[in-house]
Amino acid sequence: MKITMIGTGYVGLVSGACFADVGNTVLCLDVDSRKIDMLNAGEIPIHEPGLDTLVARNAAAGRLLFTTDYNRAVAHADIIFLAVGTPPDEDGSADLRHILAAARSIGERMEKQLVVVDKSTVPVGTADSVRDTIAAELKKRGKNVPFAVVSNPEFLKEGAAIEDFMRPDRIVVGSDDAHATKMMRQLYAPFGRNHEKLIEMDVRSAELTKYAANAMLATRISFMNELANLAEVLGADIESVRMGIGSDPRIGPHFLYAGMGYGGSCFPKDVKALLKTSRDHKQSLKLLEAIENVNEAQKNILFGKISRHFGGDAALRGKTVALWGLSFKPNTDDMREAPSLVLISQLLAAGCKVRAYDPVASNEARRQLIGSLGEEAFARDVTLCDSAWDAVEDADALALVTEWKEFRSPDFERLAGALRGRAIFDGRNLYDPALVMEAGLTYHGIGRPGHNRE
Ligand code: UDX
């Protein structure tokens, strides 16, 4: 099939490359000519395992093309995907400017029957707005070209996006048009060969499904974080509790990890947008409000522990804290809503210096931190290091912030020698407290009180 993908961000690029890999011809459009130049030169603007080879292979085969030219993009396609950003507005609602601009650009040019697919995460009712926008443009031109707007939300995890696309656990297609549904079935046939993965529903249900999935996952995380804080006070270990409940198939083992709060480009934004939608419709989602509040509080958790360990904020002045990991989760350089940013700003406000190491997110982190702190404070107080061991050099304590594989099994004896304050703050419960303490270090995890020597 001939597909046009509008938007070469994370979702657009991964989806476009995966569709090309099964034999479709995919033309990716972006209004940012720098991005298109990079892609045409074989460079990938984001870090996602396997994406560079996938893009290179399909570009070389002539199945994956890049352009800034809307005329070419609209003329190319039988199916056009909208995969543009929907950043949160100040009030938390999703900003639909890019989506509706893309819809206008399609309506201004389309000459033949088209299926337009919303891949971006958009509030319920957006497909209707996209349809109305395209119809209005067609009317202006005096054209009567049939088209349908379909909702097909993505469920890609950063760091595992290609695997998630190629072997999905479900493909949600919201469509009120039989021809469009048939096209979507055909398009997705290669991704569910052995089991039926495609779930058909009406457009609005598909739009809501995406928010419901992310809100449910955010719920599990906030629930476990809140319980972890209680476990700590009660003298219980949240890791044992997690295993104890996760083995119940009705609960399941995934997404029950207490930590520093969820971050990233999806959960925080989607929870906010769903809350806004509910307010707009005079409904209140009390549970979801609490989930968001718990998450905001959880981002402060490690700083609180560090401060208490050293005897209060005043005693932190002049201390150096090493951070292992900066990205919001492993296998990505994405720093959006990363808990590390909250921790760093709190440490600096208390007069600490920070030495941080992340396997891939340093450049992104530098950009974000300079933006929030300013060049001068960044240069004075933050050192981005080339290795994990470089970061702990001359530090008083270590905060494990992102559970990258290379941090899993460090030499604790060596850490005990390197860290002046001999303390590890494990924001992801990555370490066995007994091993850490055997090496003569104090261990502070999340919801694991028996192991803390406070
Ligand atoms: C998420 C959804 O998983 C994906 O389906 C959707 O399409 C986009 O949003 P992503 O943001 O890439 O994907 O990350 P994910 O792996 O879901 O993690 C989100 C956040 O939750 C991270 O900050 C992670 O550290 C945190 N998390 C996850 C926990 O704190 N505990 C857990 O048990 C799981």
Short mmCIF file of C-alpha atoms and ligand atoms in Angstrom, two decimals:
data_model
loop_
_atom_site.label_atom_id
_atom_site.label_comp_id
_atom_site.label_asym_id
_atom_site.label_seq_id
_atom_site.Cartn_x
_atom_site.Cartn_y
_atom_site.Cartn_z
CA MET A 1 0.00 0.00 0.00
CA LYS A 2 1.02 3.60 -0.34
CA ILE A 3 1.17 5.32 3.00
CA THR A 4 1.95 8.86 4.01
CA MET A 5 3.06 9.48 7.57
CA ILE A 6 2.69 13.06 8.69
CA GLY A 7 5.14 13.78 11.50
CA THR A 8 8.55 12.13 11.85
CA GLY A 9 8.72 12.22 15.62
CA TYR A 10 8.99 9.14 17.70
CA VAL A 11 5.67 7.55 16.74
CA GLY A 12 5.68 8.59 13.08
CA LEU A 13 9.20 7.43 12.39
CA VAL A 14 8.85 4.07 14.13
CA SER A 15 5.45 3.38 12.55
CA GLY A 16 6.59 4.53 9.11
CA ALA A 17 9.72 2.37 9.18
CA CYS A 18 7.79 -0.69 10.41
CA PHE A 19 5.10 -0.33 7.72
CA ALA A 20 7.85 -0.01 5.12
CA ASP A 21 9.60 -3.09 6.45
CA VAL A 22 6.64 -5.31 5.56
CA GLY A 23 6.59 -4.05 1.97
CA ASN A 24 4.54 -0.84 1.92
CA THR A 25 5.88 2.32 0.32
CA VAL A 26 5.93 4.96 3.04
CA LEU A 27 6.49 8.63 2.48
CA CYS A 28 7.19 10.49 5.72
CA LEU A 29 6.47 14.19 5.81
CA ASP A 30 7.66 16.71 8.35
CA VAL A 31 7.36 20.48 8.24
CA ASP A 32 10.77 20.67 9.97
CA SER A 33 13.20 20.65 7.05
CA ARG A 34 16.19 20.05 9.36
CA LYS A 35 14.69 16.74 10.43
CA ILE A 36 13.98 15.71 6.85
CA ASP A 37 17.53 16.68 5.79
CA MET A 38 18.91 14.57 8.63
CA LEU A 39 16.75 11.59 7.70
CA ASN A 40 17.65 11.91 4.03
CA ALA A 41 21.30 11.91 5.09
CA GLY A 42 20.73 8.68 7.03
CA GLU A 43 20.76 10.26 10.49
CA ILE A 44 18.10 9.40 13.08
CA PRO A 45 16.99 12.30 15.29
CA ILE A 46 16.06 10.10 18.29
CA HIS A 47 17.59 7.21 20.18
CA GLU A 48 15.56 4.03 19.81
CA PRO A 49 17.19 0.59 19.70
CA GLY A 50 17.15 -0.90 16.19
CA LEU A 51 15.59 2.12 14.51
CA ASP A 52 18.73 3.17 12.63
CA THR A 53 19.13 -0.18 10.86
CA LEU A 54 15.40 -0.42 10.15
CA VAL A 55 15.34 3.05 8.59
CA ALA A 56 18.56 2.46 6.63
CA ARG A 57 17.35 -0.89 5.27
CA ASN A 58 14.02 0.44 4.04
CA ALA A 59 15.40 3.73 2.75
CA ALA A 60 17.98 1.80 0.72
CA ALA A 61 15.19 -0.39 -0.69
CA GLY A 62 13.30 2.73 -1.78
CA ARG A 63 10.32 1.91 0.45
CA LEU A 64 10.90 4.66 3.00
CA LEU A 65 11.05 8.21 1.71
CA PHE A 66 11.18 11.62 3.38
CA THR A 67 9.81 14.93 2.25
CA THR A 68 8.64 18.38 3.34
CA ASP A 69 6.38 18.69 0.30
CA TYR A 70 2.67 18.37 1.14
CA ASN A 71 1.63 18.17 -2.53
CA ARG A 72 3.78 15.09 -2.96
CA ALA A 73 2.71 13.62 0.38
CA VAL A 74 -1.03 13.86 -0.28
CA ALA A 75 -0.76 12.70 -3.91
CA HIS A 76 1.29 9.65 -2.80
CA ALA A 77 -1.11 8.03 -0.39
CA ASP A 78 -4.07 5.67 -0.08
CA ILE A 79 -3.79 6.05 3.66
CA ILE A 80 -2.49 9.10 5.51
CA PHE A 81 -1.46 8.81 9.14
CA LEU A 82 -1.41 11.81 11.44
CA ALA A 83 1.45 11.33 13.89
CA VAL A 84 2.17 14.90 14.91
CA GLY A 85 2.76 16.20 18.41
CA THR A 86 -0.10 17.06 20.75
CA PRO A 87 1.76 18.91 23.53
CA PRO A 88 -0.20 19.93 26.61
CA ASP A 89 -1.65 23.42 26.69
CA GLU A 90 -1.28 25.45 29.86
CA ASP A 91 -4.58 24.08 31.16
CA GLY A 92 -3.50 20.48 30.49
CA SER A 93 -5.60 19.93 27.39
CA ALA A 94 -3.93 18.52 24.30
CA ASP A 95 -2.95 21.21 21.81
CA LEU A 96 -4.52 20.22 18.49
CA ARG A 97 -2.91 22.92 16.39
CA HIS A 98 -0.60 20.55 14.53
CA ILE A 99 -3.29 17.92 13.96
CA LEU A 100 -5.76 20.42 12.54
CA ALA A 101 -3.09 22.13 10.43
CA ALA A 102 -2.25 18.74 8.93
CA ALA A 103 -5.96 18.07 8.30
CA ARG A 104 -6.25 21.42 6.49
CA SER A 105 -3.20 20.65 4.39
CA ILE A 106 -4.77 17.36 3.34
CA GLY A 107 -8.16 18.94 2.53
CA GLU A 108 -6.47 21.64 0.46
CA ARG A 109 -4.90 19.05 -1.81
CA MET A 110 -6.73 15.73 -1.89
CA GLU A 111 -7.99 14.59 -5.27
CA LYS A 112 -8.72 10.89 -4.70
CA GLN A 113 -10.38 8.73 -2.04
CA LEU A 114 -8.38 8.63 1.19
CA VAL A 115 -8.36 7.09 4.62
CA VAL A 116 -7.01 9.52 7.23
CA VAL A 117 -5.82 7.90 10.44
CA ASP A 118 -5.29 9.61 13.81
CA LYS A 119 -2.23 7.97 15.35
CA SER A 120 -1.44 10.82 17.70
CA THR A 121 -2.99 10.66 21.15
CA VAL A 122 -5.91 13.03 20.87
CA PRO A 123 -8.95 13.80 23.01
CA VAL A 124 -12.21 12.06 22.31
CA GLY A 125 -13.98 13.87 19.51
CA THR A 126 -10.82 14.89 17.62
CA ALA A 127 -11.53 12.56 14.69
CA ASP A 128 -14.76 14.51 14.20
CA SER A 129 -12.82 17.78 14.16
CA VAL A 130 -10.33 16.35 11.67
CA ARG A 131 -13.20 15.20 9.47
CA ASP A 132 -14.92 18.60 9.65
CA THR A 133 -11.67 20.41 8.88
CA ILE A 134 -10.97 18.31 5.79
CA ALA A 135 -14.60 18.58 4.64
CA ALA A 136 -14.50 22.38 5.00
CA GLU A 137 -11.38 22.60 2.82
CA LEU A 138 -12.91 20.35 0.19
CA LYS A 139 -16.03 22.48 0.18
CA LYS A 140 -13.97 25.63 -0.34
CA ARG A 141 -12.47 23.97 -3.39
CA GLY A 142 -15.86 22.76 -4.62
CA LYS A 143 -14.63 19.14 -4.50
CA ASN A 144 -16.51 16.06 -3.45
CA VAL A 145 -13.90 13.41 -2.69
CA PRO A 146 -14.87 10.54 -0.36
CA PHE A 147 -12.72 10.06 2.75
CA ALA A 148 -12.95 8.56 6.22
CA VAL A 149 -11.22 9.45 9.47
CA VAL A 150 -10.13 6.53 11.62
CA SER A 151 -8.65 6.39 15.12
CA ASN A 152 -5.74 4.00 15.53
CA PRO A 153 -3.91 4.85 18.76
CA GLU A 154 -0.36 3.65 19.33
CA PHE A 155 0.80 1.62 22.30
CA LEU A 156 4.55 1.86 21.76
CA LYS A 157 6.92 1.89 24.70
CA GLU A 158 10.03 3.94 24.18
CA GLY A 159 13.05 1.67 24.11
CA ALA A 160 10.94 -1.27 22.85
CA ALA A 161 8.91 0.52 20.21
CA ILE A 162 9.89 -1.59 17.20
CA GLU A 163 9.17 -4.84 19.02
CA ASP A 164 5.84 -3.38 20.22
CA PHE A 165 4.93 -2.40 16.66
CA MET A 166 6.03 -5.64 15.02
CA ARG A 167 4.48 -7.90 17.66
CA PRO A 168 1.61 -5.91 19.11
CA ASP A 169 -0.63 -7.29 21.83
CA ARG A 170 -3.51 -5.44 20.22
CA ILE A 171 -4.26 -3.13 17.34
CA VAL A 172 -7.14 -0.82 18.12
CA VAL A 173 -9.05 0.49 15.13
CA GLY A 174 -11.92 2.89 15.64
CA SER A 175 -13.84 3.34 12.43
CA ASP A 176 -17.36 4.18 11.35
CA ASP A 177 -16.66 3.40 7.69
CA ALA A 178 -16.59 -0.12 6.18
CA HIS A 179 -14.11 0.70 3.40
CA ALA A 180 -11.68 2.27 5.87
CA THR A 181 -11.96 -0.70 8.23
CA LYS A 182 -11.16 -3.06 5.36
CA MET A 183 -8.08 -1.02 4.41
CA MET A 184 -6.87 -1.03 8.04
CA ARG A 185 -7.34 -4.80 8.29
CA GLN A 186 -5.28 -5.28 5.15
CA LEU A 187 -2.58 -2.91 6.32
CA TYR A 188 -2.19 -4.57 9.70
CA ALA A 189 -2.52 -8.18 8.48
CA PRO A 190 1.26 -8.80 8.58
CA PHE A 191 1.43 -7.81 12.28
CA GLY A 192 -1.07 -10.32 13.63
CA ARG A 193 -0.46 -13.36 11.47
CA ASN A 194 -0.89 -16.06 14.06
CA HIS A 195 -3.50 -14.49 16.28
CA GLU A 196 -6.18 -11.96 15.63
CA LYS A 197 -4.88 -8.76 17.16
CA LEU A 198 -7.17 -6.21 15.63
CA ILE A 199 -9.97 -4.92 17.81
CA GLU A 200 -12.59 -2.97 15.94
CA MET A 201 -14.72 -0.36 17.61
CA ASP A 202 -16.32 3.00 17.03
CA VAL A 203 -14.08 6.04 16.69
CA ARG A 204 -14.78 7.60 20.09
CA SER A 205 -14.20 4.37 21.98
CA ALA A 206 -10.83 3.98 20.25
CA GLU A 207 -9.86 7.51 21.21
CA LEU A 208 -10.82 6.86 24.81
CA THR A 209 -9.09 3.46 24.88
CA LYS A 210 -5.70 5.09 24.54
CA TYR A 211 -6.26 7.38 27.51
CA ALA A 212 -7.83 4.58 29.52
CA ALA A 213 -4.78 2.33 28.98
CA ASN A 214 -2.30 4.97 30.08
CA ALA A 215 -4.45 6.08 33.00
CA MET A 216 -4.76 2.49 34.20
CA LEU A 217 -1.00 1.98 34.02
CA ALA A 218 -0.38 5.27 35.81
CA THR A 219 -2.87 4.10 38.46
CA ARG A 220 -0.91 0.94 39.14
CA ILE A 221 2.31 2.89 39.52
CA SER A 222 0.87 5.53 41.85
CA PHE A 223 -0.88 2.84 43.87
CA MET A 224 2.38 0.99 44.38
CA ASN A 225 4.27 4.19 45.17
CA GLU A 226 1.75 5.13 47.81
CA LEU A 227 1.81 1.63 49.25
CA ALA A 228 5.62 1.68 49.24
CA ASN A 229 5.61 4.75 51.43
CA LEU A 230 3.25 3.02 53.83
CA ALA A 231 5.32 -0.19 53.76
CA GLU A 232 8.36 1.81 54.78
CA VAL A 233 6.61 3.11 57.88
CA LEU A 234 5.15 -0.29 58.70
CA GLY A 235 8.43 -2.14 58.39
CA ALA A 236 7.33 -4.11 55.32
CA ASP A 237 9.18 -4.48 52.00
CA ILE A 238 7.27 -3.33 48.90
CA GLU A 239 9.33 -5.68 46.72
CA SER A 240 7.97 -8.69 48.58
CA VAL A 241 4.47 -7.23 48.46
CA ARG A 242 4.85 -6.68 44.71
CA MET A 243 5.72 -10.32 44.13
CA GLY A 244 3.02 -11.43 46.51
CA ILE A 245 0.26 -9.65 44.63
CA GLY A 246 1.67 -9.80 41.09
CA SER A 247 1.41 -13.59 40.98
CA ASP A 248 -2.39 -13.29 41.08
CA PRO A 249 -3.37 -13.49 37.40
CA ARG A 250 -6.12 -10.96 38.02
CA ILE A 251 -3.43 -8.47 39.02
CA GLY A 252 -0.46 -9.61 36.93
CA PRO A 253 3.23 -8.83 37.50
CA HIS A 254 3.73 -5.81 35.23
CA PHE A 255 3.79 -2.14 36.12
CA LEU A 256 3.88 -2.71 39.84
CA TYR A 257 7.32 -1.25 40.44
CA ALA A 258 7.56 1.45 43.05
CA GLY A 259 10.06 4.12 42.13
CA MET A 260 10.51 7.84 41.70
CA GLY A 261 7.21 8.43 39.90
CA TYR A 262 6.29 8.03 36.27
CA GLY A 263 7.69 10.42 33.66
CA GLY A 264 8.02 10.48 29.90
CA SER A 265 6.07 11.97 27.08
CA CYS A 266 2.85 10.01 27.60
CA PHE A 267 1.64 9.26 31.12
CA PRO A 268 1.93 12.76 32.62
CA LYS A 269 0.48 14.42 29.52
CA ASP A 270 -2.31 11.91 28.99
CA VAL A 271 -3.41 11.89 32.63
CA LYS A 272 -3.62 15.69 32.52
CA ALA A 273 -5.52 15.66 29.23
CA LEU A 274 -8.03 13.09 30.46
CA LEU A 275 -8.63 15.14 33.60
CA LYS A 276 -9.20 18.19 31.44
CA THR A 277 -11.62 16.28 29.19
CA SER A 278 -13.58 15.12 32.22
CA ARG A 279 -13.75 18.68 33.60
CA ASP A 280 -14.88 19.96 30.21
CA HIS A 281 -17.77 17.52 30.39
CA LYS A 282 -18.61 18.40 33.98
CA GLN A 283 -17.44 15.03 35.25
CA SER A 284 -14.87 14.58 37.95
CA LEU A 285 -12.33 11.78 37.90
CA LYS A 286 -11.37 11.85 41.55
CA LEU A 287 -9.24 8.76 41.38
CA LEU A 288 -7.21 10.10 38.49
CA GLU A 289 -6.67 13.41 40.25
CA ALA A 290 -5.23 11.55 43.22
CA ILE A 291 -3.00 9.49 40.90
CA GLU A 292 -1.49 12.64 39.49
CA ASN A 293 -0.96 14.17 42.93
CA VAL A 294 0.68 11.01 44.25
CA ASN A 295 3.01 11.03 41.25
CA GLU A 296 4.04 14.64 41.74
CA ALA A 297 4.84 13.92 45.38
CA GLN A 298 6.77 10.77 44.49
CA LYS A 299 9.19 12.75 42.36
CA ASN A 300 10.37 14.40 45.60
CA ILE A 301 10.93 11.13 47.40
CA LEU A 302 14.65 10.65 46.83
CA PHE A 303 15.54 14.20 47.74
CA GLY A 304 13.66 13.79 51.03
CA LYS A 305 15.65 10.67 51.83
CA ILE A 306 18.96 12.29 50.93
CA SER A 307 18.14 15.32 53.05
CA ARG A 308 17.12 13.22 56.07
CA HIS A 309 20.21 11.03 55.76
CA PHE A 310 22.54 14.01 55.99
CA GLY A 311 20.56 15.70 58.78
CA GLY A 312 18.31 18.16 56.94
CA ASP A 313 18.53 20.54 53.99
CA ALA A 314 20.99 22.86 55.74
CA ALA A 315 23.48 20.03 56.14
CA LEU A 316 23.38 19.36 52.41
CA ARG A 317 25.13 22.60 51.50
CA GLY A 318 28.45 21.84 49.82
CA LYS A 319 27.74 18.13 49.38
CA THR A 320 28.21 16.41 46.04
CA VAL A 321 25.64 13.88 44.89
CA ALA A 322 26.32 11.49 42.03
CA LEU A 323 23.40 10.50 39.79
CA TRP A 324 23.35 7.31 37.77
CA GLY A 325 20.83 7.74 34.99
CA LEU A 326 19.00 10.83 33.78
CA SER A 327 16.46 9.70 31.17
CA PHE A 328 12.91 9.01 32.38
CA LYS A 329 13.52 5.30 31.84
CA PRO A 330 16.27 3.09 30.33
CA ASN A 331 16.96 2.65 26.61
CA THR A 332 15.93 6.13 25.63
CA ASP A 333 17.47 9.58 25.65
CA ASP A 334 14.06 11.10 26.39
CA MET A 335 14.21 13.55 29.28
CA ARG A 336 10.59 14.71 29.15
CA GLU A 337 9.11 14.84 32.68
CA ALA A 338 12.09 12.85 33.93
CA PRO A 339 12.20 12.55 37.75
CA SER A 340 15.95 13.27 37.54
CA LEU A 341 15.15 16.89 36.63
CA VAL A 342 13.15 17.36 39.83
CA LEU A 343 15.86 15.74 41.94
CA ILE A 344 18.62 17.86 40.38
CA SER A 345 16.74 21.10 40.91
CA GLN A 346 16.07 20.20 44.57
CA LEU A 347 19.71 19.24 45.17
CA LEU A 348 20.96 22.47 43.63
CA ALA A 349 18.45 24.53 45.63
CA ALA A 350 19.89 22.95 48.78
CA GLY A 351 23.41 23.97 47.76
CA CYS A 352 24.65 20.61 46.45
CA LYS A 353 26.75 19.91 43.41
CA VAL A 354 25.65 17.17 41.03
CA ARG A 355 27.81 14.77 39.04
CA ALA A 356 25.67 12.76 36.67
CA TYR A 357 26.18 10.01 34.15
CA ASP A 358 23.71 8.58 31.65
CA PRO A 359 24.65 6.16 28.85
CA VAL A 360 22.77 8.14 26.17
CA ALA A 361 20.77 11.06 27.59
CA SER A 362 23.59 13.50 28.47
CA ASN A 363 23.06 15.78 25.48
CA GLU A 364 19.31 15.95 26.00
CA ALA A 365 19.87 16.53 29.72
CA ARG A 366 22.36 19.33 29.04
CA ARG A 367 19.87 21.05 26.78
CA GLN A 368 17.02 20.78 29.28
CA LEU A 369 19.10 21.74 32.29
CA ILE A 370 20.62 24.78 30.61
CA GLY A 371 17.07 25.76 29.67
CA SER A 372 15.80 25.49 33.24
CA LEU A 373 18.88 26.52 35.27
CA GLY A 374 20.64 28.89 32.88
CA GLU A 375 24.18 28.45 31.48
CA GLU A 376 25.92 29.82 34.52
CA ALA A 377 24.30 27.68 37.22
CA PHE A 378 24.57 24.63 35.00
CA ALA A 379 28.29 25.15 34.44
CA ARG A 380 28.89 25.87 38.14
CA ASP A 381 26.83 23.13 39.76
CA VAL A 382 26.33 20.25 37.33
CA THR A 383 28.97 18.01 35.81
CA LEU A 384 27.91 15.52 33.16
CA CYS A 385 30.39 12.67 33.31
CA ASP A 386 31.65 10.16 30.76
CA SER A 387 31.26 7.10 32.93
CA ALA A 388 29.45 5.82 36.00
CA TRP A 389 32.72 5.69 37.94
CA ASP A 390 33.68 9.18 36.91
CA ALA A 391 30.38 10.39 38.38
CA VAL A 392 31.02 8.93 41.85
CA GLU A 393 34.51 10.40 42.02
CA ASP A 394 34.61 12.75 44.98
CA ALA A 395 30.87 12.38 45.66
CA ASP A 396 29.23 12.06 49.06
CA ALA A 397 26.35 9.85 47.97
CA LEU A 398 24.99 8.03 44.95
CA ALA A 399 21.43 8.30 43.69
CA LEU A 400 20.38 5.57 41.27
CA VAL A 401 17.77 7.30 39.13
CA THR A 402 17.33 5.25 35.94
CA GLU A 403 17.65 1.46 35.91
CA TRP A 404 19.99 1.13 32.91
CA LYS A 405 21.38 -2.36 32.55
CA GLU A 406 24.98 -1.24 33.09
CA PHE A 407 24.10 -0.05 36.63
CA ARG A 408 22.69 -3.39 37.74
CA SER A 409 25.72 -4.99 39.25
CA PRO A 410 28.34 -2.48 40.34
CA ASP A 411 31.34 -3.29 42.52
CA PHE A 412 29.89 -2.19 45.88
CA GLU A 413 33.26 -2.40 47.66
CA ARG A 414 34.66 0.06 45.16
CA LEU A 415 31.62 2.30 45.66
CA ALA A 416 32.12 2.19 49.42
CA GLY A 417 35.67 3.41 48.86
CA ALA A 418 34.59 6.15 46.45
CA LEU A 419 31.59 7.67 48.24
CA ARG A 420 32.54 9.95 51.15
CA GLY A 421 29.12 9.63 52.78
CA ARG A 422 28.96 5.87 52.05
CA ALA A 423 25.28 5.99 51.09
CA ILE A 424 23.26 4.73 48.14
CA PHE A 425 19.78 6.06 47.37
CA ASP A 426 18.19 3.51 45.11
CA GLY A 427 15.28 5.22 43.37
CA ARG A 428 14.34 2.05 41.47
CA ASN A 429 14.87 -0.70 44.04
CA LEU A 430 17.51 -2.08 41.69
CA TYR A 431 19.89 -3.42 44.33
CA ASP A 432 19.81 -6.14 46.91
CA PRO A 433 20.01 -4.17 50.16
CA ALA A 434 21.95 -6.95 51.89
CA LEU A 435 24.73 -6.85 49.27
CA VAL A 436 24.98 -3.09 49.47
CA MET A 437 25.18 -3.12 53.25
CA GLU A 438 27.71 -5.96 53.30
CA ALA A 439 30.04 -3.61 51.47
CA GLY A 440 29.70 -1.10 54.29
CA LEU A 441 27.28 1.24 52.56
CA THR A 442 23.98 2.56 53.85
CA TYR A 443 21.09 1.57 51.61
CA HIS A 444 17.96 3.64 51.08
CA GLY A 445 15.39 2.16 48.71
CA ILE A 446 11.75 2.95 48.04
CA GLY A 447 9.47 1.20 50.52
CA ARG A 448 12.13 -1.03 52.06
CA PRO A 449 12.59 0.26 55.58
CA GLY A 450 14.22 -2.69 57.29
CA HIS A 451 17.32 -2.14 55.24
CA ASN A 452 17.81 1.50 55.91
CA ARG A 453 20.26 2.55 58.54
CA GLU A 454 18.72 5.89 59.28
C1 UDX B 1 3.91 4.53 27.76
C2 UDX B 1 3.00 3.31 27.51
O1 UDX B 1 3.57 2.17 28.17
C3 UDX B 1 2.81 3.08 26.05
O2 UDX B 1 1.93 1.99 25.84
C4 UDX B 1 2.22 4.36 25.45
O3 UDX B 1 1.96 4.23 24.10
C5 UDX B 1 3.16 5.53 25.71
O4 UDX B 1 3.35 5.65 27.11
P1 UDX B 1 6.53 5.03 27.76
O5 UDX B 1 6.17 6.43 28.15
O6 UDX B 1 7.53 4.83 26.67
O7 UDX B 1 5.22 4.24 27.28
O8 UDX B 1 7.11 4.33 29.04
P2 UDX B 1 6.73 3.18 30.06
O9 UDX B 1 7.66 2.04 29.90
O10 UDX B 1 5.28 2.86 30.00
O11 UDX B 1 7.07 3.89 31.47
C6 UDX B 1 6.44 5.09 31.86
C7 UDX B 1 6.96 5.57 33.19
O12 UDX B 1 6.47 4.76 34.26
C8 UDX B 1 8.47 5.58 33.35
O13 UDX B 1 8.85 6.76 34.01
C9 UDX B 1 8.76 4.37 34.22
O14 UDX B 1 9.94 4.49 34.96
C10 UDX B 1 7.53 4.37 35.10
N1 UDX B 1 7.21 3.05 35.66
C11 UDX B 1 6.85 2.02 34.84
C12 UDX B 1 7.24 2.84 37.05
O15 UDX B 1 7.58 3.75 37.82
N2 UDX B 1 6.89 1.62 37.55
C13 UDX B 1 6.51 0.60 36.75
O16 UDX B 1 6.19 -0.48 37.30
C14 UDX B 1 6.50 0.80 35.35
#
